[in-house]
CSV table of C-alpha atoms in Angstrom, one decimal:
chain,number,residue,atom,x,y,z
A,7,MET,CA,-0.4,-0.2,-0.4
A,8,THR,CA,1.5,3.8,-0.7
A,9,MET,CA,-0.1,6.4,1.2
A,10,GLU,CA,-0.8,9.5,0.2
A,11,PHE,CA,0.4,12.6,2.5
A,12,THR,CA,-0.9,16.3,2.3
A,13,ASP,CA,0.9,19.3,0.9
A,14,ARG,CA,1.4,20.7,4.8
A,15,VAL,CA,3.2,17.7,6.3
A,16,THR,CA,5.2,17.5,3.1
A,17,ARG,CA,6.1,20.6,2.2
A,18,VAL,CA,7.9,21.1,5.9
A,19,GLU,CA,11.2,19.5,6.5
A,20,PRO,CA,12.7,17.8,10.1
A,21,SER,CA,13.7,20.1,12.9
A,22,ALA,CA,17.5,21.0,11.8
A,23,THR,CA,18.5,20.9,15.8
A,24,LEU,CA,16.8,17.5,16.1
A,25,ALA,CA,18.1,15.6,13.8
A,26,ILE,CA,21.9,16.9,14.3
A,27,SER,CA,21.0,15.3,18.2
A,28,ALA,CA,20.3,12.4,16.5
A,29,LEU,CA,23.6,12.2,15.0
A,30,ALA,CA,24.4,13.1,18.0
A,31,THR,CA,23.1,10.0,20.1
A,32,GLU,CA,23.9,7.2,17.0
A,33,LEU,CA,27.8,8.2,17.4
A,34,GLU,CA,27.5,7.7,21.0
A,35,ALA,CA,25.5,4.7,20.5
A,36,ASP,CA,28.2,3.6,18.7
A,37,GLY,CA,31.1,4.6,21.2
A,38,ALA,CA,33.0,8.0,20.0
A,39,ASP,CA,33.0,10.7,22.3
A,40,VAL,CA,30.6,13.5,21.0
A,41,VAL,CA,30.0,17.2,23.0
A,42,ASP,CA,26.8,18.3,21.6
A,43,LEU,CA,26.5,21.9,21.5
A,44,SER,CA,23.4,21.5,19.4
A,45,VAL,CA,20.4,21.1,21.3
A,46,GLY,CA,19.1,24.2,23.5
A,47,GLU,CA,18.2,22.1,26.7
A,48,PRO,CA,20.0,23.2,30.3
A,49,ASP,CA,22.4,20.7,31.8
A,50,PHE,CA,20.7,21.5,35.7
A,51,PRO,CA,18.5,19.2,37.1
A,52,THR,CA,15.0,20.6,37.3
A,53,PRO,CA,15.1,22.4,41.4
A,54,ARG,CA,13.7,20.1,43.7
A,55,ASN,CA,11.3,22.1,45.0
A,56,ILE,CA,9.3,21.6,41.8
A,57,THR,CA,10.3,18.2,41.3
A,58,ASP,CA,8.7,17.6,44.9
A,59,ALA,CA,5.9,19.3,44.0
A,60,GLY,CA,5.0,17.1,40.4
A,61,GLN,CA,6.0,14.7,43.0
A,62,ASP,CA,3.3,15.2,46.0
A,63,ALA,CA,0.7,16.0,43.1
A,64,MET,CA,0.8,13.1,41.9
A,65,ASP,CA,0.7,11.7,45.3
A,66,ALA,CA,-2.4,13.9,46.1
A,67,GLY,CA,-4.1,12.4,43.7
A,68,HIS,CA,-3.7,15.3,40.4
A,69,THR,CA,-3.7,12.3,37.8
A,70,GLY,CA,-6.6,13.3,35.7
A,71,TYR,CA,-7.9,15.1,33.3
A,72,THR,CA,-7.7,19.2,34.4
A,73,THR,CA,-10.0,21.8,32.5
A,74,SER,CA,-8.6,22.3,28.9
A,75,ALA,CA,-6.9,26.0,29.2
A,76,GLY,CA,-5.1,24.3,33.1
A,77,ILE,CA,-5.9,24.8,36.3
A,78,LEU,CA,-7.1,28.4,37.3
A,79,GLU,CA,-4.4,28.5,39.8
A,80,LEU,CA,-1.9,28.3,37.7
A,81,ARG,CA,-3.1,30.6,35.4
A,82,GLU,CA,-4.0,33.1,38.0
A,83,ALA,CA,-0.1,33.0,38.9
A,84,ILE,CA,0.5,32.9,35.5
A,85,ALA,CA,-1.2,36.5,35.2
A,86,ASP,CA,0.4,37.4,38.4
A,87,LYS,CA,3.9,36.6,36.5
A,88,LEU,CA,2.7,38.7,33.7
A,89,ALA,CA,1.7,41.6,35.8
A,90,ASP,CA,4.8,41.6,37.4
A,91,ASP,CA,6.5,42.3,33.5
A,92,GLY,CA,4.2,45.2,32.9
A,93,LEU,CA,1.3,43.1,31.5
A,94,ASP,CA,-2.1,42.9,31.6
A,95,HIS,CA,-4.2,39.9,31.4
A,96,THR,CA,-7.1,37.5,33.8
A,97,ALA,CA,-6.5,34.3,34.1
A,98,ASP,CA,-9.5,33.4,31.3
A,99,GLU,CA,-6.8,35.1,28.9
A,100,ILE,CA,-4.2,32.4,28.9
A,101,ILE,CA,-4.3,29.0,27.8
A,102,VAL,CA,-2.2,26.2,29.1
A,103,THR,CA,-0.1,23.7,27.3
A,104,PRO,CA,2.1,21.5,27.0
A,105,GLY,CA,5.0,22.7,25.9
A,106,ALA,CA,5.8,26.7,23.9
A,107,LYS,CA,5.8,25.3,20.9
A,108,GLN,CA,2.5,24.0,21.2
A,109,ALA,CA,1.5,27.0,22.5
A,110,LEU,CA,2.4,28.9,19.6
A,111,TYR,CA,1.4,26.3,17.2
A,112,GLU,CA,-2.3,26.9,17.8
A,113,ILE,CA,-1.7,30.6,17.6
A,114,VAL,CA,0.0,30.3,13.9
A,115,GLN,CA,-3.7,27.5,13.5
A,116,ALA,CA,-5.9,29.9,15.1
A,117,LEU,CA,-4.2,33.2,13.1
A,118,ILE,CA,-3.2,31.9,9.4
A,119,GLN,CA,-4.7,30.5,7.0
A,120,ASP,CA,-3.8,29.7,2.5
A,121,GLY,CA,-2.1,32.9,1.2
A,122,ASP,CA,-1.6,34.8,4.6
A,123,GLU,CA,1.9,36.4,5.4
A,124,VAL,CA,3.4,35.8,8.1
A,125,VAL,CA,7.2,38.1,9.0
A,126,LEU,CA,10.4,36.1,10.4
A,127,LEU,CA,13.1,38.0,11.5
A,128,ASP,CA,16.2,36.0,10.1
A,129,PRO,CA,18.1,33.6,11.9
A,130,ALA,CA,14.6,32.3,13.3
A,131,TRP,CA,14.3,29.9,15.1
A,132,VAL,CA,13.5,26.4,13.3
A,133,SER,CA,9.9,25.7,13.9
A,134,TYR,CA,8.3,29.1,12.9
A,135,GLU,CA,8.9,28.4,9.4
A,136,ALA,CA,7.5,24.9,9.5
A,137,MET,CA,4.4,26.2,11.6
A,138,VAL,CA,3.3,28.3,8.8
A,139,LYS,CA,3.5,26.1,6.2
A,140,MET,CA,2.4,23.6,7.8
A,141,ALA,CA,-0.8,26.2,8.4
A,142,GLY,CA,-0.8,26.8,4.0
A,143,GLY,CA,0.9,30.6,5.2
A,144,ASP,CA,3.5,32.4,2.7
A,145,LEU,CA,7.2,33.5,4.9
A,146,THR,CA,8.6,37.0,4.0
A,147,ARG,CA,11.8,37.5,6.4
A,148,VAL,CA,13.9,40.3,7.7
A,149,ASP,CA,18.0,39.0,7.7
A,150,LEU,CA,19.7,40.9,10.7
A,151,SER,CA,23.1,39.1,10.3
A,152,ASP,CA,24.5,42.8,8.8
A,153,ALA,CA,23.6,44.2,11.9
A,154,ASP,CA,25.1,42.1,14.4
A,155,PHE,CA,21.7,40.0,14.6
A,156,GLN,CA,20.3,43.2,16.6
A,157,LEU,CA,16.6,44.6,15.1
A,158,GLU,CA,17.4,48.2,15.5
A,159,PRO,CA,19.1,48.8,13.0
A,160,ALA,CA,16.7,46.8,10.4
A,161,LEU,CA,14.0,49.1,11.4
A,162,ASP,CA,13.8,50.3,8.0
A,163,ASP,CA,14.6,46.8,6.2
A,164,LEU,CA,11.3,46.1,8.5
A,165,ALA,CA,9.5,48.9,7.4
A,166,GLU,CA,10.0,47.5,3.7
A,167,ALA,CA,8.6,44.0,4.3
A,168,VAL,CA,5.4,45.0,5.9
A,169,SER,CA,2.9,46.0,4.4
A,170,ASP,CA,-1.5,46.3,5.0
A,171,GLU,CA,-0.9,42.4,3.0
A,172,THR,CA,0.9,41.5,6.2
A,173,GLU,CA,-1.3,38.5,8.9
A,174,LEU,CA,1.3,37.9,11.8
A,175,LEU,CA,5.2,39.4,12.8
A,176,VAL,CA,7.2,37.4,15.2
A,177,VAL,CA,9.3,38.4,17.3
A,178,ASN,CA,12.1,36.8,19.6
A,179,SER,CA,13.9,38.1,23.0
A,180,PRO,CA,16.3,37.2,23.8
A,181,SER,CA,16.6,35.2,20.4
A,182,ASN,CA,16.9,32.2,19.8
A,183,PRO,CA,19.8,31.5,18.0
A,184,THR,CA,21.3,34.5,19.0
A,185,GLY,CA,20.9,35.5,21.8
A,186,ALA,CA,20.5,39.3,21.0
A,187,VAL,CA,18.4,40.9,22.9
A,188,TYR,CA,15.8,43.5,21.1
A,189,SER,CA,16.6,47.3,22.9
A,190,ASP,CA,13.5,49.5,23.4
A,191,ALA,CA,13.6,51.6,20.1
A,192,ALA,CA,13.6,48.7,18.3
A,193,LEU,CA,10.0,47.3,20.1
A,194,GLU,CA,9.2,50.7,19.7
A,195,GLY,CA,9.9,51.2,15.8
A,196,VAL,CA,8.3,46.9,15.9
A,197,ARG,CA,4.8,48.8,17.5
A,198,ASP,CA,4.9,51.5,14.9
A,199,LEU,CA,4.6,49.6,12.1
A,200,ALA,CA,2.2,47.0,13.7
A,201,VAL,CA,-0.2,49.4,14.3
A,202,GLU,CA,0.2,51.6,11.0
A,203,HIS,CA,-0.4,47.9,8.9
A,204,ASP,CA,-3.1,46.5,11.4
A,205,ILE,CA,-0.4,43.3,12.7
A,206,THR,CA,-0.3,40.8,14.8
A,207,VAL,CA,2.4,40.5,16.8
A,208,ILE,CA,3.5,36.9,18.3
A,209,SER,CA,6.2,37.5,21.1
A,210,ASP,CA,8.0,34.5,21.8
A,211,GLU,CA,9.3,35.0,25.8
A,212,ILE,CA,10.9,31.6,26.6
A,213,TYR,CA,14.1,32.9,27.2
A,214,LYS,CA,13.0,36.7,29.0
A,215,GLU,CA,13.9,35.4,32.3
A,216,ILE,CA,17.6,34.1,31.3
A,217,THR,CA,19.1,37.4,30.2
A,218,TYR,CA,22.9,39.0,31.5
A,219,GLY,CA,23.2,42.8,32.3
A,220,VAL,CA,20.1,43.9,30.2
A,221,GLU,CA,16.1,43.9,31.1
A,222,PRO,CA,14.1,42.8,28.1
A,223,THR,CA,11.3,44.7,27.6
A,224,SER,CA,7.7,42.5,26.8
A,225,LEU,CA,6.6,43.6,23.6
A,226,GLY,CA,2.8,44.0,24.8
A,227,THR,CA,3.6,46.4,27.4
A,228,LEU,CA,4.1,49.4,24.7
A,229,GLU,CA,1.6,51.5,23.7
A,230,GLY,CA,-1.0,50.7,21.8
A,231,MET,CA,0.5,46.3,21.7
A,232,ALA,CA,-2.0,45.1,23.9
A,233,GLU,CA,-4.9,44.0,22.0
A,234,ARG,CA,-2.8,43.1,19.3
A,235,THR,CA,0.0,40.9,21.4
A,236,VAL,CA,0.1,37.4,21.7
A,237,THR,CA,3.0,36.6,24.8
A,238,VAL,CA,4.3,32.9,24.6
A,239,ASN,CA,6.5,31.6,27.3
A,240,GLY,CA,7.1,28.2,29.0
A,241,PHE,CA,9.1,26.5,32.2
A,242,SER,CA,11.5,24.2,30.1
A,243,LYS,CA,14.4,26.4,29.6
A,244,ALA,CA,14.7,29.2,32.4
A,245,TYR,CA,13.2,26.7,35.0
A,246,SER,CA,15.5,23.7,33.1
A,247,MET,CA,12.0,21.6,32.8
A,248,THR,CA,12.5,20.1,29.3
A,249,GLY,CA,10.9,16.7,29.4
A,250,TRP,CA,8.4,18.4,31.6
A,251,ARG,CA,6.4,19.9,28.2
A,252,LEU,CA,4.6,22.9,30.0
A,253,GLY,CA,4.0,26.2,28.2
A,254,TYR,CA,1.8,28.9,28.4
A,255,PHE,CA,1.0,32.1,26.3
A,256,ALA,CA,-2.1,35.0,26.8
A,257,GLY,CA,-3.5,37.2,24.1
A,258,PRO,CA,-7.3,38.8,23.3
A,259,LYS,CA,-10.2,37.1,24.6
A,260,ASP,CA,-11.8,35.9,21.0
A,261,LEU,CA,-8.1,35.1,20.0
A,262,ILE,CA,-7.9,32.5,23.3
A,263,ASP,CA,-10.8,31.7,22.5
A,264,GLN,CA,-10.7,30.6,18.8
A,265,ALA,CA,-7.5,28.9,19.7
A,266,GLY,CA,-9.0,27.0,22.7
A,267,LYS,CA,-11.0,24.7,19.8
A,268,LEU,CA,-7.8,23.7,18.8
A,269,HIS,CA,-6.8,22.9,21.7
A,270,SER,CA,-9.1,20.9,23.2
A,271,HIS,CA,-9.3,18.6,20.4
A,272,SER,CA,-5.6,17.8,20.1
A,273,VAL,CA,-3.9,17.7,23.1
A,274,SER,CA,-6.6,18.3,25.7
A,275,SER,CA,-5.1,19.7,28.6
A,276,ALA,CA,-1.3,20.6,29.5
A,277,VAL,CA,-0.6,17.0,32.3
A,278,ASN,CA,-2.0,17.7,35.7
A,279,PHE,CA,0.7,17.1,38.2
A,280,VAL,CA,2.6,19.1,35.9
A,281,GLN,CA,0.9,22.4,35.9
A,282,HIS,CA,1.3,21.9,40.1
A,283,ALA,CA,5.0,21.9,39.1
A,284,GLY,CA,4.8,25.2,37.7
A,285,VAL,CA,2.2,26.5,40.3
A,286,GLU,CA,5.4,26.1,41.9
A,287,ALA,CA,7.9,27.0,39.6
A,288,LEU,CA,6.5,30.1,39.2
A,289,GLU,CA,6.2,31.3,42.4
A,290,ASN,CA,9.6,28.8,44.9
A,291,THR,CA,12.3,29.1,42.5
A,292,ASP,CA,14.1,32.4,41.2
A,293,GLU,CA,17.0,31.4,43.3
A,294,ALA,CA,17.5,28.2,41.6
A,295,VAL,CA,16.9,31.0,38.0
A,296,GLU,CA,19.4,32.8,39.0
A,297,GLU,CA,21.7,30.9,39.7
A,298,MET,CA,21.3,29.1,36.8
A,299,THR,CA,22.0,32.2,34.8
A,300,GLU,CA,24.7,33.5,36.3
A,301,ALA,CA,26.6,29.9,35.5
A,302,PHE,CA,25.2,31.1,31.7
A,303,GLU,CA,26.9,34.0,31.5
A,304,GLU,CA,30.1,32.6,33.2
A,305,ARG,CA,30.2,30.0,29.5
A,306,ARG,CA,29.1,32.4,27.2
A,307,ASP,CA,32.1,34.2,28.6
A,308,LEU,CA,34.2,30.9,28.5
A,309,VAL,CA,33.6,30.9,25.3
A,310,VAL,CA,33.2,34.3,23.4
A,311,ASP,CA,37.4,34.2,25.1
A,312,LEU,CA,37.8,31.1,24.1
A,313,LEU,CA,37.2,31.7,20.3
A,314,ASP,CA,39.2,35.2,20.8
A,315,GLU,CA,42.3,33.0,21.3
A,316,HIS,CA,41.4,31.2,18.1
A,317,ASP,CA,40.7,35.1,16.0
A,318,VAL,CA,37.0,34.3,15.7
A,319,ASP,CA,34.7,37.4,16.2
A,320,VAL,CA,30.9,36.8,17.2
A,321,ALA,CA,28.2,38.7,18.5
A,322,VAL,CA,28.2,38.7,22.2
A,323,PRO,CA,24.8,36.8,23.3
A,324,GLU,CA,22.7,39.5,25.9
A,325,GLY,CA,20.0,36.7,26.6
A,326,ALA,CA,19.3,32.7,26.2
A,327,PHE,CA,22.5,30.3,25.6
A,328,TYR,CA,22.9,30.2,22.5
A,329,MET,CA,26.1,32.5,19.7
A,330,MET,CA,26.5,32.4,16.1
A,331,LEU,CA,30.1,31.3,14.9
A,332,PRO,CA,30.4,33.0,11.6
A,333,VAL,CA,31.7,29.9,9.7
A,334,ASP,CA,32.2,28.8,5.9
A,335,ASP,CA,29.9,29.5,3.6
A,336,ASP,CA,29.1,26.0,3.2
A,337,ASP,CA,27.4,25.8,6.4
A,338,GLN,CA,26.2,22.3,5.7
A,339,ALA,CA,28.8,20.6,4.9
A,340,TRP,CA,31.0,22.7,7.8
A,341,CYS,CA,28.2,21.1,10.6
A,342,GLU,CA,28.6,17.5,9.3
A,343,GLY,CA,32.5,18.1,9.2
A,344,ALA,CA,32.7,18.7,12.7
A,345,ILE,CA,30.4,16.5,14.4
A,346,GLU,CA,32.2,13.8,11.8
A,347,ASP,CA,36.0,15.3,12.4
A,348,ALA,CA,35.8,16.8,15.7
A,349,HIS,CA,32.7,14.7,17.3
A,350,VAL,CA,30.8,17.8,18.4
A,351,ALA,CA,27.4,18.7,17.0
A,352,THR,CA,26.7,22.5,15.8
A,353,VAL,CA,23.4,23.3,13.8
A,354,PRO,CA,23.7,24.4,10.5
A,355,GLY,CA,22.6,28.3,9.9
A,356,SER,CA,20.6,27.9,7.6
A,357,ALA,CA,18.7,26.3,9.1
A,358,PHE,CA,17.6,29.6,10.6
A,359,GLY,CA,17.3,31.2,7.4
A,360,THR,CA,21.0,32.4,8.2
A,361,PRO,CA,23.7,30.8,6.0
A,362,GLY,CA,27.3,31.4,6.8
A,363,TYR,CA,27.3,29.9,10.7
A,364,ALA,CA,26.6,27.4,13.0
A,365,ARG,CA,24.8,28.2,15.7
A,366,ILE,CA,26.7,26.9,19.2
A,367,SER,CA,24.4,25.9,22.5
A,368,TYR,CA,26.7,26.6,25.4
A,369,ALA,CA,24.3,25.1,27.6
A,370,ALA,CA,26.9,22.2,29.0
A,371,SER,CA,29.7,22.2,31.2
A,372,ALA,CA,32.7,24.4,31.1
A,373,GLU,CA,35.1,21.7,30.7
A,374,ARG,CA,32.8,20.4,27.9
A,375,LEU,CA,33.1,23.7,26.4
A,376,GLU,CA,36.6,24.0,26.9
A,377,GLU,CA,36.3,20.3,25.2
A,378,GLY,CA,34.5,20.4,21.8
A,379,ILE,CA,36.4,24.0,21.1
A,380,GLU,CA,39.7,22.6,21.4
A,381,ARG,CA,39.0,19.6,19.3
A,382,LEU,CA,36.7,22.5,16.6
A,383,ALA,CA,40.6,23.8,16.7
A,384,GLU,CA,42.7,20.8,16.6
A,385,GLU,CA,40.4,19.9,12.9
A,386,GLY,CA,40.8,23.1,11.6
A,387,TYR,CA,37.4,24.4,11.5
A,388,LEU,CA,38.2,27.8,13.9
C-alpha cells in the first residue's frame, strides 16, 4: 500500500536541531565521545522544589484531566507573573499548553490560513517556518545578520517588508539562535509598524528570564500593543523543565476562545501534576533561576574568550544560551564535518534562515565547552 500525504506535511522538513542531536546520539551509541552543542537544553537538573511539587501532586491524586485551558491556580500564577512584566491579563486570557512550542502552533493555526503573509526576523527559530507552512501561510524574511543580529539597525528593512497585507509578525527576544535582546527603540519601531498596518505580533519570550545585564521589555506593554500582541512563554528553559512539557500563551480573549478549540480537540490539556509543579516554579524558584543564569553568563564569557584566542569574532549574546559562530559559506557541510571529524555537534545557520553560521549552545559544562572548542580548532574548523 502506498500512502499519500498532505501538502501541509510534505512542504516542511524535520527539525534541524533534533536531526543533529539524533546524529550525535547515533555516534555515541557507536562509542564516540560527542560534545553536543546542538540542543537548547539546560544541563542542570530541574530544581528540587519543583520535582517535589510534582511528586506531591501525583501523591495527592492530581493525575486526571484538568480544565482544557489549565488549572485556575496556575493561570492565576501566570497572570501574576505577567503583571510583574507589565502585562495585564486575567486567567481567562491564558491557555496552558504542553510546551511553548504547542502554544505557538495553536496561535499560528488560529490566525493563519492559505496565502496569509507572516514575517520572520532571521535568523529565526527553526519551527516558526514549519508552523507557518503547515498553516498554508507565505513567509517574508528580514535578515538581521548584517546588524550583529540586532533589530534596531534593521528597522528600515522591516518597514519595507511589512504592509497592510501582513497578517502576523513573530518577534523572539531574547533570540534563539542568536541570544540577541532587542532594544526598546527596536520594539517601539515594531509597535509603530504593527499599529500602522494592523498586524498581530507574537512575542516569544521563552528566554526572558535568562539575560545578562539587560532587562528585556515585553512587547505587549507598549502603548497600542496590548490588543494585538500574543505573549508566549514556558518553563523549559528558565526552570530547566524541558521534559515536563509546560508552556502558555496570553492574548486577547477572542483569540483565546478560537485557539482554545484547537487546544481542546488536540491535546485536551497539559498534564495535571506538571501544572501543579509549574505553580511552584513560578512562586518559589527565583533563586535557582538566578544561579543557573549566572552559570550561563560565565559559560558565555568562557566561549567568547576561547573563540577570541583563535581570532574568531562573534556577536556577544545578551540572553538565552546560544551564539552564532561564523563559518564557511556551506554551513551544512561545515556542521557535518565538525561532528564527523571533531565529534562536536552544532546546528547549521541555514536552518534558521542565515547561511554562513553555525549555532552553538553553551548550555553545557565549562569542561565540555573547552573540549568542544579545542577539538574544533585541532581539526581546522576555527
